[in-house]
Coordinates of C-alpha atoms and ligand atoms in Angstrom, one line a residue:
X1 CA -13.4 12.8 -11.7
X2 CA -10.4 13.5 -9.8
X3 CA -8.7 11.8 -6.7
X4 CA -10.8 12.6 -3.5
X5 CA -8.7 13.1 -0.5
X6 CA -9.9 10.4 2.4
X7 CA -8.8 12.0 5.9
X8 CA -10.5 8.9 7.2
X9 CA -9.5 6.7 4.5
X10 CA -6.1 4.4 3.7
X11 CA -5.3 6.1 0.6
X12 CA -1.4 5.7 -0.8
X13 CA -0.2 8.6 -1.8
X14 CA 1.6 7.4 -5.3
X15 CA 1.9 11.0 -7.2
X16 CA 2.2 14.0 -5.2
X17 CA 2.6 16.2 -8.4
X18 CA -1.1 15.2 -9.0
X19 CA -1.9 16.5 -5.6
X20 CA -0.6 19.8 -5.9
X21 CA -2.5 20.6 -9.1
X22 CA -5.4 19.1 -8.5
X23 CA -6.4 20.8 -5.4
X24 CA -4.4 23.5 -5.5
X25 CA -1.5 23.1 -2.8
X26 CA 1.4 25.4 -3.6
X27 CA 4.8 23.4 -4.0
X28 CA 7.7 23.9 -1.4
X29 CA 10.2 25.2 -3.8
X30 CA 9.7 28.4 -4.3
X31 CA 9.2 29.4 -0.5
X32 CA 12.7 27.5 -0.3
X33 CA 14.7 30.2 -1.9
X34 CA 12.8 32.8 -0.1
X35 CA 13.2 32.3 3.6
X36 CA 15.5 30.5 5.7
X37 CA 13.4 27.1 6.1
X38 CA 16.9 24.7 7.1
X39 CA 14.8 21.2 8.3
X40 CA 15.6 18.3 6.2
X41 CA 12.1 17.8 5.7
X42 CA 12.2 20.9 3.6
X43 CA 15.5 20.1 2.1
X44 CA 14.6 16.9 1.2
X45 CA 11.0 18.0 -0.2
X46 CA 9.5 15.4 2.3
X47 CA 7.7 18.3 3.1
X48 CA 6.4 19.1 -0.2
X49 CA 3.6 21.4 -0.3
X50 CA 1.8 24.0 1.3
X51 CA -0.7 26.8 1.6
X52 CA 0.2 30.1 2.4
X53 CA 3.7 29.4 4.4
X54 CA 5.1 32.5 3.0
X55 CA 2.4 35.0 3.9
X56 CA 2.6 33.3 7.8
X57 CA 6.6 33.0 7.6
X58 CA 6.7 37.2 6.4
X59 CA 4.2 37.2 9.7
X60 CA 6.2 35.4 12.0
X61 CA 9.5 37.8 11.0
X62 CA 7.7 40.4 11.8
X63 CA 7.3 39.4 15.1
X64 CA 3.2 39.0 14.8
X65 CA 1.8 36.9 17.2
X66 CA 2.1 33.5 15.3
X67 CA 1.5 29.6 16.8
X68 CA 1.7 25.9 15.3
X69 CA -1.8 24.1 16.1
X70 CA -1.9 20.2 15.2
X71 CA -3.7 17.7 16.6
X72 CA -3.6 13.7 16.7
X73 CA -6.6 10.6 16.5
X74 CA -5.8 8.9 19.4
X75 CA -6.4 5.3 18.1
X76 CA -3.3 2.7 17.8
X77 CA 0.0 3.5 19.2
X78 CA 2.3 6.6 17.8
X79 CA 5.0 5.5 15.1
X80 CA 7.5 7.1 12.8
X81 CA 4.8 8.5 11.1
X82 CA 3.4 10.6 14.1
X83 CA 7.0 11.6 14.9
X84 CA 7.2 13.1 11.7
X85 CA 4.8 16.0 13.2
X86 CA 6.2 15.7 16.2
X87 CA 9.7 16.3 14.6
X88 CA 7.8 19.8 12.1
X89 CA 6.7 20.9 15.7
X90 CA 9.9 20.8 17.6
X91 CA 11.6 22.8 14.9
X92 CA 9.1 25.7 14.8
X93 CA 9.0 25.3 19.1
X94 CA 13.2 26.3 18.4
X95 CA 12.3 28.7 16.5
X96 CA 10.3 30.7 18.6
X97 CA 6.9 29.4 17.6
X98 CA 4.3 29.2 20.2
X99 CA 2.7 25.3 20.1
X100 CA -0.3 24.2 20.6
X101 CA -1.4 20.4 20.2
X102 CA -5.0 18.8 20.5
X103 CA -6.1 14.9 21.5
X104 CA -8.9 14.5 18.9
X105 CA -10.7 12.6 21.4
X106 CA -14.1 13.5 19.9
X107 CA -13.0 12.9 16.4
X108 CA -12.0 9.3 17.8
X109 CA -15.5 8.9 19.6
X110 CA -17.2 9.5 16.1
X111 CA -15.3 7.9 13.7
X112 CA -13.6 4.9 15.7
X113 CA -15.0 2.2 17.9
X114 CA -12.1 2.1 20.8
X115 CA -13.2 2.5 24.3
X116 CA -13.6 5.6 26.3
X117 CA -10.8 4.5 29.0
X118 CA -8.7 3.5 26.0
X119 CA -8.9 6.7 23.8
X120 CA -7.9 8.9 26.9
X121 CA -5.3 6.7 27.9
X122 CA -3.8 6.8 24.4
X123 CA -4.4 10.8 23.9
X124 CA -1.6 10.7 27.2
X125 CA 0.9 8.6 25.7
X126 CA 0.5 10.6 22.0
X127 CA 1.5 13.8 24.5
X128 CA 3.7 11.9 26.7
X129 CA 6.0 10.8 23.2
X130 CA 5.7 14.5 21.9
X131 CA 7.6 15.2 24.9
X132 CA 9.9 12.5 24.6
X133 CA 10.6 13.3 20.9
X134 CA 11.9 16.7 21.8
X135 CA 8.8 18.9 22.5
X136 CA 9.4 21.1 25.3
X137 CA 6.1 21.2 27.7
X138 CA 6.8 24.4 29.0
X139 CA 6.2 26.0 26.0
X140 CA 3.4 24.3 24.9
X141 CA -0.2 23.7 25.4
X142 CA -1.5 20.5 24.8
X143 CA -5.8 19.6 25.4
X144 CA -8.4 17.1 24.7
X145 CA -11.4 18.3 22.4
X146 CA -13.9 17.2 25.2
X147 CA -12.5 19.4 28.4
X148 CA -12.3 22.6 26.0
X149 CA -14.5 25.6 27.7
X150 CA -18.3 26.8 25.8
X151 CA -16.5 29.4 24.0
X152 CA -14.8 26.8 21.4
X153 CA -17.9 24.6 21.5
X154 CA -19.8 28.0 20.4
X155 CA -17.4 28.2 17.3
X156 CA -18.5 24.9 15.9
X157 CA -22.0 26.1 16.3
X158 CA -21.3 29.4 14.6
X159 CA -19.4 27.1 11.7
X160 CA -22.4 25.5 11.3
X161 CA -24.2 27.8 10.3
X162 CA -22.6 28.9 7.3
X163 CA -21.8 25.8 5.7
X164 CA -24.1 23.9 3.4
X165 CA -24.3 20.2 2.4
X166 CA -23.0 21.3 -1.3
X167 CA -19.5 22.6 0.1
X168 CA -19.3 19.2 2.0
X169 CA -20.1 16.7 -0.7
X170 CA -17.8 18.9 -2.6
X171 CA -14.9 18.6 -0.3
X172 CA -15.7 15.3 1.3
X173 CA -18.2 13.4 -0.7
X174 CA -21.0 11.8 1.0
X175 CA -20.3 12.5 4.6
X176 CA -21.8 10.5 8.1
X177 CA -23.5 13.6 10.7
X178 CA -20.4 12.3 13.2
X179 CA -18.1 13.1 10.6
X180 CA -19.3 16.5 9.7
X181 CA -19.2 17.0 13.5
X182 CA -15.3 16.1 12.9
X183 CA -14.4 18.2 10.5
X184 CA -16.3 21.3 12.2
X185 CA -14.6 20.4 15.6
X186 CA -11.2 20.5 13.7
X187 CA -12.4 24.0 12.0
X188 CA -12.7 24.8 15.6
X189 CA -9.5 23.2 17.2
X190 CA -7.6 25.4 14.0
X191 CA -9.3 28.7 14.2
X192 CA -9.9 29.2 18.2
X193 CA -6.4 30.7 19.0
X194 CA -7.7 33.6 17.0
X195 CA -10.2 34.1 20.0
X196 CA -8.5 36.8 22.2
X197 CA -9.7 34.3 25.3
X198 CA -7.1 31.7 23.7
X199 CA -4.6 34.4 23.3
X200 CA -5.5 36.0 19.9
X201 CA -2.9 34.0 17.4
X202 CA -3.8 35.9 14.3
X203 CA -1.4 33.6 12.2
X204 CA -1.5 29.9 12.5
X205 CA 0.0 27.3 10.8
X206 CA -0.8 23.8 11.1
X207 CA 1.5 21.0 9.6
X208 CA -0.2 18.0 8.7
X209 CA -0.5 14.8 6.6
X210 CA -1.8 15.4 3.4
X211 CA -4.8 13.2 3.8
X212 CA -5.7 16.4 5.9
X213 CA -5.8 19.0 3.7
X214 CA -9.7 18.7 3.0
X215 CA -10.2 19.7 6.3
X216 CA -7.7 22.7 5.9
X217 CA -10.1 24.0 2.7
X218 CA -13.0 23.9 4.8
X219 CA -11.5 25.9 7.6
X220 CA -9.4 28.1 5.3
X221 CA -13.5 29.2 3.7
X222 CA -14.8 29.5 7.3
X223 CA -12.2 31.9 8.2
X224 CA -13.0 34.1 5.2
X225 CA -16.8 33.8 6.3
X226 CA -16.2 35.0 9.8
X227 CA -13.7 37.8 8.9
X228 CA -16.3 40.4 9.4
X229 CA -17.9 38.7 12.3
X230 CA -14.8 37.4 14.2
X231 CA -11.9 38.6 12.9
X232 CA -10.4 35.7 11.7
X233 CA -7.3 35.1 9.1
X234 CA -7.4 32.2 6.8
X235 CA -5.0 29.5 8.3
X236 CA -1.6 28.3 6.6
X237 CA -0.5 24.9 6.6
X238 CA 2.0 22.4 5.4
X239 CA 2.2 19.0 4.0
X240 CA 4.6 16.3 4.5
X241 CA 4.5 13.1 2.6
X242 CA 2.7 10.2 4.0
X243 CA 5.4 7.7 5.1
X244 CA 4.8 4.0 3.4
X245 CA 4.7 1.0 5.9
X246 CA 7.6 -1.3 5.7
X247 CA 5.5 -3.6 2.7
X248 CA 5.2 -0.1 0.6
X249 CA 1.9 0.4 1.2
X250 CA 0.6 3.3 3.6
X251 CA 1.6 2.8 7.0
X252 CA -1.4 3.3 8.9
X253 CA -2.3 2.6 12.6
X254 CA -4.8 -0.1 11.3
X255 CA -2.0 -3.1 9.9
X256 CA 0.6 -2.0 12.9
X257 CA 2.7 -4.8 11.6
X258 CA 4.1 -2.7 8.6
X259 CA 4.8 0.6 11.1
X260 CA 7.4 1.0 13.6
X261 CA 6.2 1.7 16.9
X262 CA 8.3 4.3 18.9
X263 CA 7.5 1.9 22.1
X264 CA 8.6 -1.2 19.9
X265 CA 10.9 -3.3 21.5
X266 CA 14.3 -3.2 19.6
X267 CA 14.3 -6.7 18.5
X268 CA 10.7 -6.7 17.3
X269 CA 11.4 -2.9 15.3
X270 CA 14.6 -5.3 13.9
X271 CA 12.7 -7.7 12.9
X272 CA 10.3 -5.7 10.8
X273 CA 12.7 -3.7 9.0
X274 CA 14.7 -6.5 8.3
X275 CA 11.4 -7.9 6.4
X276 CA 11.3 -4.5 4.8
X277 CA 10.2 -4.3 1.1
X278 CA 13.6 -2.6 -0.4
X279 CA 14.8 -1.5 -4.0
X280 CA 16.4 -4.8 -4.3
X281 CA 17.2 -7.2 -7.3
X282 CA 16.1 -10.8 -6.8
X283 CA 20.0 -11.8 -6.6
X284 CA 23.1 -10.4 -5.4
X285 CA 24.6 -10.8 -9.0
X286 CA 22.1 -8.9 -10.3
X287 CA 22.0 -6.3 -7.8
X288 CA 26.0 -5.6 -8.1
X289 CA 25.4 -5.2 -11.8
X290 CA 22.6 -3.5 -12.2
X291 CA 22.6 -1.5 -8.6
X292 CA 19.4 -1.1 -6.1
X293 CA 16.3 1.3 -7.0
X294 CA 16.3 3.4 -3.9
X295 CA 13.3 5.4 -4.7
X296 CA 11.2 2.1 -4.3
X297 CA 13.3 1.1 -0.7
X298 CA 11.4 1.7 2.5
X299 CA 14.8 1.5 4.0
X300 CA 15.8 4.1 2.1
X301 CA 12.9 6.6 3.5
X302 CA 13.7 5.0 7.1
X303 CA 17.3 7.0 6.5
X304 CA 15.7 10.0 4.4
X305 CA 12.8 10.4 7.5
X306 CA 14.7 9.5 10.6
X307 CA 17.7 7.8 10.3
X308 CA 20.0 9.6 8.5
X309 CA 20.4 13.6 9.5
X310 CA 23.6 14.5 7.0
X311 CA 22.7 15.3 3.2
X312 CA 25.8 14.1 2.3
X313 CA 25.8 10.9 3.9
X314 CA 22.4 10.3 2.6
X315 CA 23.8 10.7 -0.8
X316 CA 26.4 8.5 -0.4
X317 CA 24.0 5.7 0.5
X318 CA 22.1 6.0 -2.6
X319 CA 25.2 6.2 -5.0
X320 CA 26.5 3.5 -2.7
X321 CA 22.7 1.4 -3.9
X322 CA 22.3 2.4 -7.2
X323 CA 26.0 1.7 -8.1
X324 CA 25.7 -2.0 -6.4
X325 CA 28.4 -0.9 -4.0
X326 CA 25.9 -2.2 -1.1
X327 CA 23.4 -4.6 -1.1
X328 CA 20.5 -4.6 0.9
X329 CA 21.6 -7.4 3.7
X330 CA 24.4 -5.2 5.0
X331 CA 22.3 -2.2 4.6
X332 CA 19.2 -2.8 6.8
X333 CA 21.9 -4.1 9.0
X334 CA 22.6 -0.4 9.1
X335 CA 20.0 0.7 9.2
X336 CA 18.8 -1.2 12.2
X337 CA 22.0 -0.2 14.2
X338 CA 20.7 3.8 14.0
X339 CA 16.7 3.1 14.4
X340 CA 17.7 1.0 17.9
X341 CA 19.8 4.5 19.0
X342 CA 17.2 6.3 18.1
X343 CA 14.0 4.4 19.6
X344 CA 16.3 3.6 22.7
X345 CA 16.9 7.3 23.2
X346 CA 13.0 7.5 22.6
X347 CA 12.3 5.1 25.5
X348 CA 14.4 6.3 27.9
X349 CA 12.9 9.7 27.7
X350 CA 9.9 8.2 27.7
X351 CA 10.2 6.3 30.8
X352 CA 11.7 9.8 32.8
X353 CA 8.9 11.3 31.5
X354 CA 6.1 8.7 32.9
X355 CA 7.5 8.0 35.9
X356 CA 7.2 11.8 36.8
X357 CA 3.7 11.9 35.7
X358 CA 4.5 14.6 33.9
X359 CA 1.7 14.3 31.3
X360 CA -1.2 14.6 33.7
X361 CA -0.3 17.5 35.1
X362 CA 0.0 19.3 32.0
X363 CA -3.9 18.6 30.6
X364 CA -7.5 18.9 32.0
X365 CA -9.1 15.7 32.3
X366 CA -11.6 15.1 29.4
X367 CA -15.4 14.6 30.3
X368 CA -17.0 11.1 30.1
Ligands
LIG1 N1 -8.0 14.8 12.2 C1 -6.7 14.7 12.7 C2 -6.2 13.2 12.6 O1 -6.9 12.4 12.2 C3 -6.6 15.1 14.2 C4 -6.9 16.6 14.3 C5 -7.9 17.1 15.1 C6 -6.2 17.7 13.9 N2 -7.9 18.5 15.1 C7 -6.8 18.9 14.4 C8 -5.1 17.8 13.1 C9 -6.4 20.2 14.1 C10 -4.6 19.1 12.8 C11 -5.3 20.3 13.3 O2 -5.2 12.9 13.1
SF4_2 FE1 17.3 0.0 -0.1 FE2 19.7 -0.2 0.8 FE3 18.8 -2.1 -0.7 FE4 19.4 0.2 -1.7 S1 20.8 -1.2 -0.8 S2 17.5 -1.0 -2.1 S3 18.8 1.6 -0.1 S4 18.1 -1.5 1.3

């Protein structure tokens, strides 16, 4: 037996290679070469797999009618982590690229045991930071699951018809009645901007964790079963790598000690990196001598994922490590000085951003 992808689970992601072969995710590289895809997050392979990019890029130069759908749990507080999808959206919004975002709020209601008032309060911050990151609001669309009209509720009907309890202990092993609500709602939440009522987005794209791609082959096999019936194209999507909490291990919503917060106050978000798990010898002799292991350092994804925007700088950070030329005191001291621009340039547009009430103007009120 292979690994099992977990969408609700705390797996660490240890060998991406595995991934790709295993379930079939095509590797970056080769759409690299072919189209201009300039993010650092491509550069970098932090964005390291995919299905179908190229057919939806070829699409999009065209000038079909193409969108990027995501959506967020809202449980715990956004983090680096969450702005890595908020930083994939932004970069298709420049590009031209309709956006469209969804509050799981169901999804939360099945699978987590948070509080009504809480989860909607927490689906308006995750929009209110999108904003704050960089997403422009007037050229997005942003809902909850729960205020969407009969006609997307009518899809995950319709889905459930043609899918039988094989497929799903297939993709997701034994799986809860909420949970296969879930993962029909998100077939939904993907395919509806096909609908001509949702403005009839033929090509959509939808940039995710990895931990989500089970949900992606489901609703990549329910849009080839509704082709004849509703017209619908097979989704692309796209596949960054899970970022590790500051102890190594995945940074997940659940130990919110190990993730920085993008409301953290900048002495606690210090703190915890100065605590960080690096690529560090056990002394400085050692580590002059033998230099740091970089690869290991969650400082050193801090600078690859957020901190650090220049290639070439980067690179002079890990010679600088893996000669000895730094060691890891003076480093996180650098590496604290950027995250605090960065988080304070966060919070300030946060602030602007809530004291307009901006977000609830921009979203229906979900029901009960
Ligand atoms: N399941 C996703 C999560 O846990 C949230 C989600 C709901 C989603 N619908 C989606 C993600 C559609 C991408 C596309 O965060
Ligand atoms: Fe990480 Fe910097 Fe230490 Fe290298 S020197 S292991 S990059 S903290």
């Amino acid at each position: 037996m292979g690994v099992r992808l977990d969408p609700w689970g705390y797996l660490a992601v240890e060998d991406y290679e595995k991934l790709l072969k295993e379930f079939g995710i095509q590797p970056i590289d080769q759409v690299l070469s072919q189209y201009p895809l300039e993010h650092i997050y491509f550069t970098r392979r932090v964005i390291f797999g995919h299905r179908d990019l190229d057919a939806w890029f070829s699409k999009f130069l065209h000038g079909e009618k193409t969108a990027v759908l995501t959506g967020f749990m809202p449980s715990g507080y956004p983090h680096l982590g969450t702005a890595m999808v908020y930083e994939e959206l932004k970069y298709f919004q420049q590009k031209g690229v309709f956006v469209k975002i969804v509050i799981a709020d169901a999804e939360a209601y099945a699978v987590r045991r948070e509080s009504r008032e809480d989860t909607i309060q927490r689906g308006l911050d995750f929009i209110a930071h999108a904003i704050a990151w960089g997403i422009n609001p007037d050229k997005a669309e942003f809902y909850f699951q729960t205020e969407m009209p009969s006609s997307y509720y009518r899809l995950i009907q319709m889905f459930s018809r043609k899918v039988t309890q094989a497929e799903i202990e297939a993709i997701y092993g034994d799986l809860a009645p909420g949970k296969i609500m879930a993962a029909l709602t998100q077939a939904a939440d993907i395919l509806h901007l096909q609908l001509d009522e949702f403005g009839g987005y033929k090509y959509v794209i939808v940039p995710v964790g990895v931990d989500q791609d089970p949900h992606l082959r489901l609703t990549r096999d329910l849009a080839d079963r509704f082709k004849y019936e509703l017209g619908f194209e097979r989704p692309a999507s796209l596949y960054h790598k899970l970022m590790r909490g500051l102890d190594g291990n995945k940074m997940s919503k659940s130990r919110p000690e190990y993730a920085i917060h993008l409301n953290e106050p900048l002495e606690i978000a210090e703190k915890k990196v100065m605590n960080a798990l690096t690529g560090g010898r056990a002394t400085a002799e050692e580590q002059r001598r033998l230099g740091g292991e970089p690869w290991k350092c969650t400082v050193f994804e801090l600078f690859t994922y957020h901190l650090i925007r220049d290639d070439k700088q980067l690179e002079e950070i890990y010679r600088d490590c893996i000669t000895g030329k730094i060691l890891c005191g003076q480093c996180k001291r650098n590496a604290c000085e950027l995250l605090k621009q960065l988080l304070k340039n966060h919070q300030d547009n946060l602030k602007e951003i809530l004291k307009n009430h901006l977000v609830e103007k921009l979203v229906k009120k979900p029901l009960f």
